C-alpha atoms as a printed R data frame, in Angstrom:
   type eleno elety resid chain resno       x      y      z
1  ATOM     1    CA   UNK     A     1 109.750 57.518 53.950
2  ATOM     2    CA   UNK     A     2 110.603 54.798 51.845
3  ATOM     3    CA   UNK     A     3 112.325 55.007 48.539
4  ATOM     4    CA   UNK     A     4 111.121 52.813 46.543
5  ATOM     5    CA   UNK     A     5 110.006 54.187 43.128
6  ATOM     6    CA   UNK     A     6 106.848 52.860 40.974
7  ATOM     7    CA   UNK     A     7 106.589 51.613 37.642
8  ATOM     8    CA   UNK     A     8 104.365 55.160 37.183
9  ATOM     9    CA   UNK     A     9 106.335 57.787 38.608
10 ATOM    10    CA   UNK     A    10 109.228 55.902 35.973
11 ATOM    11    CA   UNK     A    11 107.075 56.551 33.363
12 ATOM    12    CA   UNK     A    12 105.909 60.077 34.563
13 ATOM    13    CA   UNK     A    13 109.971 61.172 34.794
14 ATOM    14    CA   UNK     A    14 110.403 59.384 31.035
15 ATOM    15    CA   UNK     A    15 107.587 61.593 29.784
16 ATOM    16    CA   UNK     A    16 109.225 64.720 30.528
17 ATOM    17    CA   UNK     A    17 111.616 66.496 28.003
18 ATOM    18    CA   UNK     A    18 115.276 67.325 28.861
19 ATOM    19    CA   UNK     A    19 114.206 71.172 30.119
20 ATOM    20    CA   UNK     A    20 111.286 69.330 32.156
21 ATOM    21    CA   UNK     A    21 113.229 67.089 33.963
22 ATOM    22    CA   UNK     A    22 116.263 69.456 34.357
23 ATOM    23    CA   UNK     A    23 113.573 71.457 36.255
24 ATOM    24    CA   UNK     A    24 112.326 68.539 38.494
25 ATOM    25    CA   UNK     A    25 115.864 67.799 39.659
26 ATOM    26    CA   UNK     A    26 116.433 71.634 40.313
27 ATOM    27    CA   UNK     A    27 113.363 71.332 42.201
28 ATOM    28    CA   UNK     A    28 113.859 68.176 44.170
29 ATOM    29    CA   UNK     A    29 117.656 69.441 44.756
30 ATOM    30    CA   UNK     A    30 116.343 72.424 46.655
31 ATOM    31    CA   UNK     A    31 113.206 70.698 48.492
32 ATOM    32    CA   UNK     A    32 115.959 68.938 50.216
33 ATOM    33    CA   UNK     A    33 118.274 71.857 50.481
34 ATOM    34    CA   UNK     A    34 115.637 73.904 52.229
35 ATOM    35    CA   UNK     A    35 113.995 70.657 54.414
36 ATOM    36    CA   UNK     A    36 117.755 69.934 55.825
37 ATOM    37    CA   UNK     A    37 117.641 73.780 56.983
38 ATOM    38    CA   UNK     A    38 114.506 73.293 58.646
39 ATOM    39    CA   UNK     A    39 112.761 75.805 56.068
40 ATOM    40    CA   UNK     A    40 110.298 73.433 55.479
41 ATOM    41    CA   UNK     A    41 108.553 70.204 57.150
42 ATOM    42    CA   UNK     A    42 109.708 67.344 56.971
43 ATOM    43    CA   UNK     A    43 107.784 64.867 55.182
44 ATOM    44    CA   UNK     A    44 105.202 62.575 56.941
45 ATOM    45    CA   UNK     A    45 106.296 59.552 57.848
46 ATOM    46    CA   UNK     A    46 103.994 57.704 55.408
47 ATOM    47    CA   UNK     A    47 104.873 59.399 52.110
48 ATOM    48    CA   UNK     A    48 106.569 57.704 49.626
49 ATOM    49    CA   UNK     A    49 108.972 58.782 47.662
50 ATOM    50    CA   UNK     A    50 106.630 58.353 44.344
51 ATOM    51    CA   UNK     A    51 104.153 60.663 46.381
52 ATOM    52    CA   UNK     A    52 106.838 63.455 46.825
53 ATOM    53    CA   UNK     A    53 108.393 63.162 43.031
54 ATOM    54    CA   UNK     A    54 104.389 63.185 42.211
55 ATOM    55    CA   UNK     A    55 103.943 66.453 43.664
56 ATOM    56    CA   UNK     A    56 106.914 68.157 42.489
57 ATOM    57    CA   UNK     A    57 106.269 67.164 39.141
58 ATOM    58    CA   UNK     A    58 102.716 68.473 39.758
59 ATOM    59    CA   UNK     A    59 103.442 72.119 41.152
60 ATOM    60    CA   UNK     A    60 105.953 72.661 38.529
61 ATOM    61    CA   UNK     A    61 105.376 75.720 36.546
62 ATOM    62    CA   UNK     A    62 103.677 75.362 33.319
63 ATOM    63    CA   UNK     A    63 106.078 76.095 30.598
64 ATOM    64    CA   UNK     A    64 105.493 79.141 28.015
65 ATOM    65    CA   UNK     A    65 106.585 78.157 24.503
């Protein structure tokens, strides 16, 4: 995986308020948690890092209020 990180997925992180991207850290912190367990799969070798901060921002929760 390579960890470079796109002029998008910048602005994608910027766009999200304090509580948002408190919540995308939390959720990247345990991704990795859990993947150096071996709870989950390890990412393809072909994913980029903008891919996998992407999706996390994507499955995140909606937020109520």
């Amino acid at each position: 995986m390579t960890k470079k990180i796109t002029k998008q997925t910048v602005e994608l992180l910027k766009s999200l308020d304090n509580e948002a991207l408190a919540a995308c850290l939390y959720a990247a912190c345990d991704l990795a948690l859990r993947a150096s367990r071996g709870e989950v799969p390890v990412p393809p070798e072909h994913m980029q890092a903008d891919d996998l901060v992407r999706q996390i921002v994507t499955d995140m929760p909606p937020r109520t209020a």
